[in-house]
Short mmCIF file of C-alpha atoms in Angstrom, two decimals:
data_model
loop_
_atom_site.label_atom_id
_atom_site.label_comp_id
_atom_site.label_asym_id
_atom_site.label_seq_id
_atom_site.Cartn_x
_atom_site.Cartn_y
_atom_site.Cartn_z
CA UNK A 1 126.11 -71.79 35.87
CA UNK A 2 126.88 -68.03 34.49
CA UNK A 3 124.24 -65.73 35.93
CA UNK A 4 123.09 -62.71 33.26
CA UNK A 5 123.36 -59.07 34.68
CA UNK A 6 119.91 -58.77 33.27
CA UNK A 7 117.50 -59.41 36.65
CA UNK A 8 114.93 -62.32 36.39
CA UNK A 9 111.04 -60.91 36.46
CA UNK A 10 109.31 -62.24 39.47
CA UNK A 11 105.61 -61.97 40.08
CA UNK A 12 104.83 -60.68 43.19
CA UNK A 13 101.75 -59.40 45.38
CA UNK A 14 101.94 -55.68 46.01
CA UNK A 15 101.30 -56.08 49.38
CA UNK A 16 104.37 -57.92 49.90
CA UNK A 17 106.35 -54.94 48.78
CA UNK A 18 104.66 -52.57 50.84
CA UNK A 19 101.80 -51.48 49.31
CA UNK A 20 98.88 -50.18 51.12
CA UNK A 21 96.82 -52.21 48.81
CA UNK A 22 94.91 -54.61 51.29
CA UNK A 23 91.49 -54.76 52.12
CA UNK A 24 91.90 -52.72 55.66
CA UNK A 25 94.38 -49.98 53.71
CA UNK A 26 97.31 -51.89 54.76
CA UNK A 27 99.77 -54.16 53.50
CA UNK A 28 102.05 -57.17 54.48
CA UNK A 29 105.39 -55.67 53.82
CA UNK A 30 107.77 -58.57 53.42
CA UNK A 31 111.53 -57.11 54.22
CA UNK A 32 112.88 -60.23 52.73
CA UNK A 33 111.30 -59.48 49.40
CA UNK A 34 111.60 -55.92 49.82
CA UNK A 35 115.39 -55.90 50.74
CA UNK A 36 117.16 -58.89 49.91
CA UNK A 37 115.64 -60.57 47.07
CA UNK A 38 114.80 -56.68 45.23
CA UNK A 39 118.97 -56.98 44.86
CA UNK A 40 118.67 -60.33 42.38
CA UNK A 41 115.41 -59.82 40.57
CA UNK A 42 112.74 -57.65 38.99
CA UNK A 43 109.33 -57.36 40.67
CA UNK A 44 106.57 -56.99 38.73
CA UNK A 45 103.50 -56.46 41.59
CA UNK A 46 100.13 -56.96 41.49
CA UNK A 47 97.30 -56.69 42.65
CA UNK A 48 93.81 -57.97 41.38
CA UNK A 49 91.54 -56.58 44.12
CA UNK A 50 92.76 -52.71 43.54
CA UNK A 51 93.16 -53.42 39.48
CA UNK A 52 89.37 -54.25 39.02
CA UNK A 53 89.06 -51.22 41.29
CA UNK A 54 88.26 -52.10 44.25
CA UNK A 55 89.75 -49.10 46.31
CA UNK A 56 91.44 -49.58 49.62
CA UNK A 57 90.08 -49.45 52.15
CA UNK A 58 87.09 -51.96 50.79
CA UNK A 59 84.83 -54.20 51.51
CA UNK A 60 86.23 -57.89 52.27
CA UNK A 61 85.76 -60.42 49.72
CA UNK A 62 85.70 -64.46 49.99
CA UNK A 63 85.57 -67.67 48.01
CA UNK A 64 81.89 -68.90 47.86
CA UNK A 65 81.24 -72.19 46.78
CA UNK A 66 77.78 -72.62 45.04
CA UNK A 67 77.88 -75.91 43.16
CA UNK A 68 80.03 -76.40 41.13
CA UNK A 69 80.66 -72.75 40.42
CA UNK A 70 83.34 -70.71 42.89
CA UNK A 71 82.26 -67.11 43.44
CA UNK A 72 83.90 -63.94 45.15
CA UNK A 73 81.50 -61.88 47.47
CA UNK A 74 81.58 -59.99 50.14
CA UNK A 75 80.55 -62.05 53.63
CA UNK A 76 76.86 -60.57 53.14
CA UNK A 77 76.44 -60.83 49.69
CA UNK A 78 76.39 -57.41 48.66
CA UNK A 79 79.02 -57.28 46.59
CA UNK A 80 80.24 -59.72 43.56
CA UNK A 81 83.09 -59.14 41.76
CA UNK A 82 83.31 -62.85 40.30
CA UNK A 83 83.13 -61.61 36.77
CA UNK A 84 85.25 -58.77 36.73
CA UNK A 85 87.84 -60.88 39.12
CA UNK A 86 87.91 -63.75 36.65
CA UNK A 87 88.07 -61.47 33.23
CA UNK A 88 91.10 -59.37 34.83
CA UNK A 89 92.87 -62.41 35.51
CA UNK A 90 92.78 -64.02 32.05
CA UNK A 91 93.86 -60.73 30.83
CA UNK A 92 96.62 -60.01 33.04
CA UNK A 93 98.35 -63.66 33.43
CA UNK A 94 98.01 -63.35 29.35
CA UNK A 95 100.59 -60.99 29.62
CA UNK A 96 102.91 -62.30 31.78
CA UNK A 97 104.80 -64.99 29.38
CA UNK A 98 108.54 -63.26 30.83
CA UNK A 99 108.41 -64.14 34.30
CA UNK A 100 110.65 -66.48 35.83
CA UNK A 101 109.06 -67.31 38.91
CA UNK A 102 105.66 -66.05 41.53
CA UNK A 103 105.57 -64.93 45.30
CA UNK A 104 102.06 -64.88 45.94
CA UNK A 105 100.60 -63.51 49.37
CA UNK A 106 98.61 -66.39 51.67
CA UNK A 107 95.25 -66.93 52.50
CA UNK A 108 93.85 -64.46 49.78
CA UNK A 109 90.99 -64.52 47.73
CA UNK A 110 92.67 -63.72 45.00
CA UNK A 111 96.31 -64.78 45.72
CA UNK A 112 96.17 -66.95 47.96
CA UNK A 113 98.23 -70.22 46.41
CA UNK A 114 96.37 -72.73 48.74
CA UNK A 115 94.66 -73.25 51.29
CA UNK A 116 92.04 -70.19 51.00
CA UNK A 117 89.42 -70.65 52.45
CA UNK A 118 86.05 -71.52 50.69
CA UNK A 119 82.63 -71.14 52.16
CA UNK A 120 79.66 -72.97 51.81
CA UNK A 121 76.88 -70.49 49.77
CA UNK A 122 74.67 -69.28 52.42
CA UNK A 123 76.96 -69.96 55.33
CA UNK A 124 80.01 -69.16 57.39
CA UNK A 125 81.09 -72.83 57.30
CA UNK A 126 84.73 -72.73 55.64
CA UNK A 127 87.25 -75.21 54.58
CA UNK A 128 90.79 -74.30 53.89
CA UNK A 129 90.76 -76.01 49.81
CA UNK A 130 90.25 -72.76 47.87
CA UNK A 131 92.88 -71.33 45.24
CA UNK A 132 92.42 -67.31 45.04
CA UNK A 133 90.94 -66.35 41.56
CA UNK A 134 93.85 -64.54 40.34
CA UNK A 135 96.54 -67.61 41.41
CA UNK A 136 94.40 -70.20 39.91
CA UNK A 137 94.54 -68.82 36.43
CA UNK A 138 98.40 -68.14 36.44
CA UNK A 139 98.96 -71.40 37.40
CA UNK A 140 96.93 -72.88 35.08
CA UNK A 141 98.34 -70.65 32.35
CA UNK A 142 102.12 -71.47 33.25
CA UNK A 143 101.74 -75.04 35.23
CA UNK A 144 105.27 -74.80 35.06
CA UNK A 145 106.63 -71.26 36.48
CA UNK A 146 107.47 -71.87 39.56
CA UNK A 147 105.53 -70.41 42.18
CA UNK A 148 105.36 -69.72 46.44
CA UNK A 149 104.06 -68.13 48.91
CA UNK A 150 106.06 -65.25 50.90
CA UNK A 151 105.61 -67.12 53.91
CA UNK A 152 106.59 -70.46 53.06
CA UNK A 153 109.80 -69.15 52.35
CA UNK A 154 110.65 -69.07 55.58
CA UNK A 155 111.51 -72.53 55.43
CA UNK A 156 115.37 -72.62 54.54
CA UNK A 157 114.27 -76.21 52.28
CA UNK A 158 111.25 -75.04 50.33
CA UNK A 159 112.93 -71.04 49.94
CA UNK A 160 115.72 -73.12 48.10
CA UNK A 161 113.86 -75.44 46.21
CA UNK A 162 111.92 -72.60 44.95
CA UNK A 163 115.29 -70.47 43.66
CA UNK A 164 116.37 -73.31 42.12
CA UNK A 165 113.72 -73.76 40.30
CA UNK A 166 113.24 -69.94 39.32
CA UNK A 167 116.83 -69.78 37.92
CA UNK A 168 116.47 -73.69 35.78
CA UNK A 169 113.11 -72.05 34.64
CA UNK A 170 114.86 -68.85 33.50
CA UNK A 171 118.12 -70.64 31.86
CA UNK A 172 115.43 -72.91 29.60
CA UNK A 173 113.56 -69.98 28.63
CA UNK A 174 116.99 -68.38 27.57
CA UNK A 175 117.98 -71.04 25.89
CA UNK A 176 114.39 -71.05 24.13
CA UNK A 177 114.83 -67.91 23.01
CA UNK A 178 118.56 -68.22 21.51
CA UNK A 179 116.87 -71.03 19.49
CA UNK A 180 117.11 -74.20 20.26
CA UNK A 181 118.79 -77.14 18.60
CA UNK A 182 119.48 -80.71 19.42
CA UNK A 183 123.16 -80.15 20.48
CA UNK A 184 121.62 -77.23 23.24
CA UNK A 185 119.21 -79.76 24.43
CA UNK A 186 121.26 -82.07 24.90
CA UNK A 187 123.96 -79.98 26.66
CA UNK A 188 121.12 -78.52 28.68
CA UNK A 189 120.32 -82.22 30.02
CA UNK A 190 124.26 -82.91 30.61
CA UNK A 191 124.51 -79.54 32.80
CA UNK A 192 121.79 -80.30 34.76
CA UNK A 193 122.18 -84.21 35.54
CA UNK A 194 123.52 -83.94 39.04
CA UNK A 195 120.55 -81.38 40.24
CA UNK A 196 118.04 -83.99 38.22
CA UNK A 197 119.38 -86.65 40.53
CA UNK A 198 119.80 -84.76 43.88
CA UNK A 199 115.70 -83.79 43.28
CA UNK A 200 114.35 -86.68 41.74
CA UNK A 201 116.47 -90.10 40.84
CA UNK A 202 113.56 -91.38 38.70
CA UNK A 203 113.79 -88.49 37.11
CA UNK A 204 117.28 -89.05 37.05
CA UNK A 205 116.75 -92.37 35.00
CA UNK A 206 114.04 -91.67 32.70
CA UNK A 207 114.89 -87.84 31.54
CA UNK A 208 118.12 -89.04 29.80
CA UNK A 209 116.97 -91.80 27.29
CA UNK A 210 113.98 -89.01 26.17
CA UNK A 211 116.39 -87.47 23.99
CA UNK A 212 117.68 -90.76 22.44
CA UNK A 213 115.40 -89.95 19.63
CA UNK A 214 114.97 -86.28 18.75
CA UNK A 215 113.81 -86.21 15.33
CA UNK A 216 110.51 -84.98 16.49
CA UNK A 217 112.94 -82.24 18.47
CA UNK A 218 110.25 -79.67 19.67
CA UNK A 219 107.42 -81.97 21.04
CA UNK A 220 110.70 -84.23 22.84
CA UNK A 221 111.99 -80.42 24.40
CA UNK A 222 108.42 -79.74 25.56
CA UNK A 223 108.13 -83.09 26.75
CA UNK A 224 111.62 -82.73 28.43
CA UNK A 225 110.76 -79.91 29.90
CA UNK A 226 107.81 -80.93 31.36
CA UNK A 227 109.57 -84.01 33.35
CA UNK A 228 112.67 -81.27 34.09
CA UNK A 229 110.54 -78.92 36.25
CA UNK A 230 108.42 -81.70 38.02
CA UNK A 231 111.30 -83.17 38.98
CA UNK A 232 113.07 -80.30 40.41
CA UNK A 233 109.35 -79.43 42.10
CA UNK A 234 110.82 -83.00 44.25
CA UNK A 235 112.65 -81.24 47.59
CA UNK A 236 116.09 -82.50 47.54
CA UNK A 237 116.55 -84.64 50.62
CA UNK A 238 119.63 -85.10 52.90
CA UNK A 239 119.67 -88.51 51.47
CA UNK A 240 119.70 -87.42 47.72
CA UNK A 241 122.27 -84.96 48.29
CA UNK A 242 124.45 -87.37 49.96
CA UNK A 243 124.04 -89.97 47.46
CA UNK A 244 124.97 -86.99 44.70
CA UNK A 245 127.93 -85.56 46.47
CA UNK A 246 129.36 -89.44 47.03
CA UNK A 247 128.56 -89.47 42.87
CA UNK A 248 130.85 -86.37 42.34
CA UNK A 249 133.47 -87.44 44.70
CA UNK A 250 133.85 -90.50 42.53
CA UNK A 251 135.66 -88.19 39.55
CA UNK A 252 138.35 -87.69 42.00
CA UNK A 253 139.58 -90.56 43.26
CA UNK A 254 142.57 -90.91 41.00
CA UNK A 255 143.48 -87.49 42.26
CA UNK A 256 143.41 -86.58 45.56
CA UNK A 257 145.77 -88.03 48.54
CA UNK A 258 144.76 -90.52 50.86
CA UNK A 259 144.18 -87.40 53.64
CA UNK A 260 142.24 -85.29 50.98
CA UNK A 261 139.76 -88.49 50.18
CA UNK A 262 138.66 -88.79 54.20
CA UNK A 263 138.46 -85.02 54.37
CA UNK A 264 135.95 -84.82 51.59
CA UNK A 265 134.62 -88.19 52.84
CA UNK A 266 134.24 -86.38 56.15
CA UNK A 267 132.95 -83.61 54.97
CA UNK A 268 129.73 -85.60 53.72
CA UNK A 269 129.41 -87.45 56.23
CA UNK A 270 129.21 -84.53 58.36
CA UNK A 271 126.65 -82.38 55.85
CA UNK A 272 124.69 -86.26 56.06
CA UNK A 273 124.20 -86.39 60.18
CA UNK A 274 123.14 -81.90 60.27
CA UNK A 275 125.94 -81.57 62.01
CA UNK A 276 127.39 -79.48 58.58
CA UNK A 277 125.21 -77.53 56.08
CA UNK A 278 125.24 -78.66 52.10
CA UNK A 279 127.23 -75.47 51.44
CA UNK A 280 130.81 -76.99 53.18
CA UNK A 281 130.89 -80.53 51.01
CA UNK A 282 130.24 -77.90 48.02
CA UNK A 283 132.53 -75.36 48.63
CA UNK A 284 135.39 -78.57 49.24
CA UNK A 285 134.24 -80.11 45.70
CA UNK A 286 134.90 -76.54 44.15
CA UNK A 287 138.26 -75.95 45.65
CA UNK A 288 139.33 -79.44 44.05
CA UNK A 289 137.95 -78.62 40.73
CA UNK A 290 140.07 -75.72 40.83
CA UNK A 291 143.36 -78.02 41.99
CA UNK A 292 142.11 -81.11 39.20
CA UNK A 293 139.60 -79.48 36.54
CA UNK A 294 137.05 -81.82 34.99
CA UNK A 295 135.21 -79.60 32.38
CA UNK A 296 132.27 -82.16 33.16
CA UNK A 297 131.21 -81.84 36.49
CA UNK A 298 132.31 -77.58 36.64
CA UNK A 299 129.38 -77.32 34.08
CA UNK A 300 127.45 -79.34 36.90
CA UNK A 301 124.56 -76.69 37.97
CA UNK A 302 124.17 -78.61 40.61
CA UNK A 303 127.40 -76.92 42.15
CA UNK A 304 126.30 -73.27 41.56
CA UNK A 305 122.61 -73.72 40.81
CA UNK A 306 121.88 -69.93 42.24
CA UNK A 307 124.15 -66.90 42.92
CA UNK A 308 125.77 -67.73 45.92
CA UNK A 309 124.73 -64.33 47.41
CA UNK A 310 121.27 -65.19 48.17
CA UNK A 311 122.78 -67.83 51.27
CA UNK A 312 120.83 -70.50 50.35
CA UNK A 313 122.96 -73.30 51.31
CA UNK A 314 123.90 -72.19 54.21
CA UNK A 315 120.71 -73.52 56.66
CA UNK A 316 120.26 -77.16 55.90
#
């Protein structure tokens, strides 16, 4: 996969970048957003709380259940900013069609992915199912974008699952925009096979035989699209990655000597027990492909599915 010099646009909450935007006048400066991943993409910060004006400091908000009906006070009721929270997020996520993926901050009112807590109108009795006001529209908006929390990304699995995603996301949406034909589609699907399988194998099996029929070519790309990103939402196991890299090996068996077979065969095998991270059965397959090119799987994204400077093959 050829990555453009033009960074991807990536959502993020201010406070993650530094900004003393938070309820207490601070912030939750995240030097892995701030440092590394400011090198690859564009952020485009917000925040909802300081937007609707708000000031920091402030008074703390929360999400107040009352029926059916999800309101944002503060603890004594004093203040409401439901309505002004709700109308500057269907503005705002109106206007944010370019992004290629989200980095929300946790446990916020208003940003806060999952697992916000919600209280009970009248009480301080709280259960962690809320979705902040301002993350619940965007995701409704773009049920597709792919979107995380700073701190979840912490986990070496779910921080690459959620690249990946950000940089399939931004290729469709360049493709999209160069205009898109049957022959793109279908080359888009042929590229990205071997990630399709390694995420999902139903997936795998069902994605293909969509565009058997593409008369009806912009409801079958939306449609396509649609199955594309839920699958890759699917966290590639140790077990699908095996069974993907055994797939790929397969194109070189007429190739490679009896030693160079076991050592790739090892090399799995290793990656397969933990003893090996993904990154050495890859970085084997690619020093083949340059001994015994096959134009077929070098377009695999699978093998290059983010720039390899972000390291995110390197801890599982």
């Amino acid at each position: 996969m050829q990555f453009n010099a033009e960074k991807i646009q990536i959502g993020i909450s201010s406070c993650l970048l530094g900004e003393k935007v938070r309820f207490d006048g601070g912030h939750k400066n995240s030097t892995y957003c701030k440092k590394e991943l400011s090198q690859f993409f564009r952020f485009i910060p917000v925040c909802p709380e300081m937007a609707i004006g708000l000031g920091a400091p402030r008074k703390s908000i929360r999400l107040i259940k009352d029926g059916d009906v999800i309101l944002v006070q503060s603890g004594d009721g004093s203040l409401d900013v439901t309505h002004e929270l709700n109308e500057f997020s269907h503005n705002k996520v109106s206007q944010l069609d370019k992004l290629g993926g989200y980095i929300f901050c946790s446990k916020s009112p208003t940003c806060g992915m999952e697992r916000v807590l919600e209280y009970k109108k009248g009480t301080n009795n709280a259960t962690k199912t809320g979705i902040g006001v301002y993350a619940r529209a965007l995701m409704e908006m773009y049920p597709l974008l792919p979107v995380e929390e700073e701190g979840r990304l912490h986990d070496p699995n779910l921080k690459e699952n959620f690249f990946t995603r950000v940089y399939a996301y931004h290729d469709w949406q360049c493709m999209m925009h160069s205009g898109l034909t049957k022959h793109k589609l279908i080359q888009f699907h042929s590229r990205y096979k071997y990630l399709i399988m390694a995420h999902h194998r139903e997936s795998y099996k069902s994605l293909g035989p969509l565009l058997a029929d593409l008369s009806n070519l912009e409801e079958v790309a939306e449609q396509y699209f649609t199955g594309f990103m839920t699958a890759l939402k699917h966290r590639a196991t140790r077990n699908s990655h095996t069974n993907t890299l055994q797939h790929i090996q397969g194109y070189f068996k007429q190739d490679l000597t009896k030693e160079q077979k076991q050592e790739l065969t090892d090399s799995i095998a290793k990656y397969h027990q933990g003893v090996a991270p993904l990154l050495v059965p890859i970085t084997l397959i690619n020093h083949y492909l340059r001994e015994f090119p096959k134009e077929y799987i070098q377009d695999q994204v699978y093998l290059n599915p983010h720039p390899e400077a972000l390291k995110l093959r390197y801890g599982y």
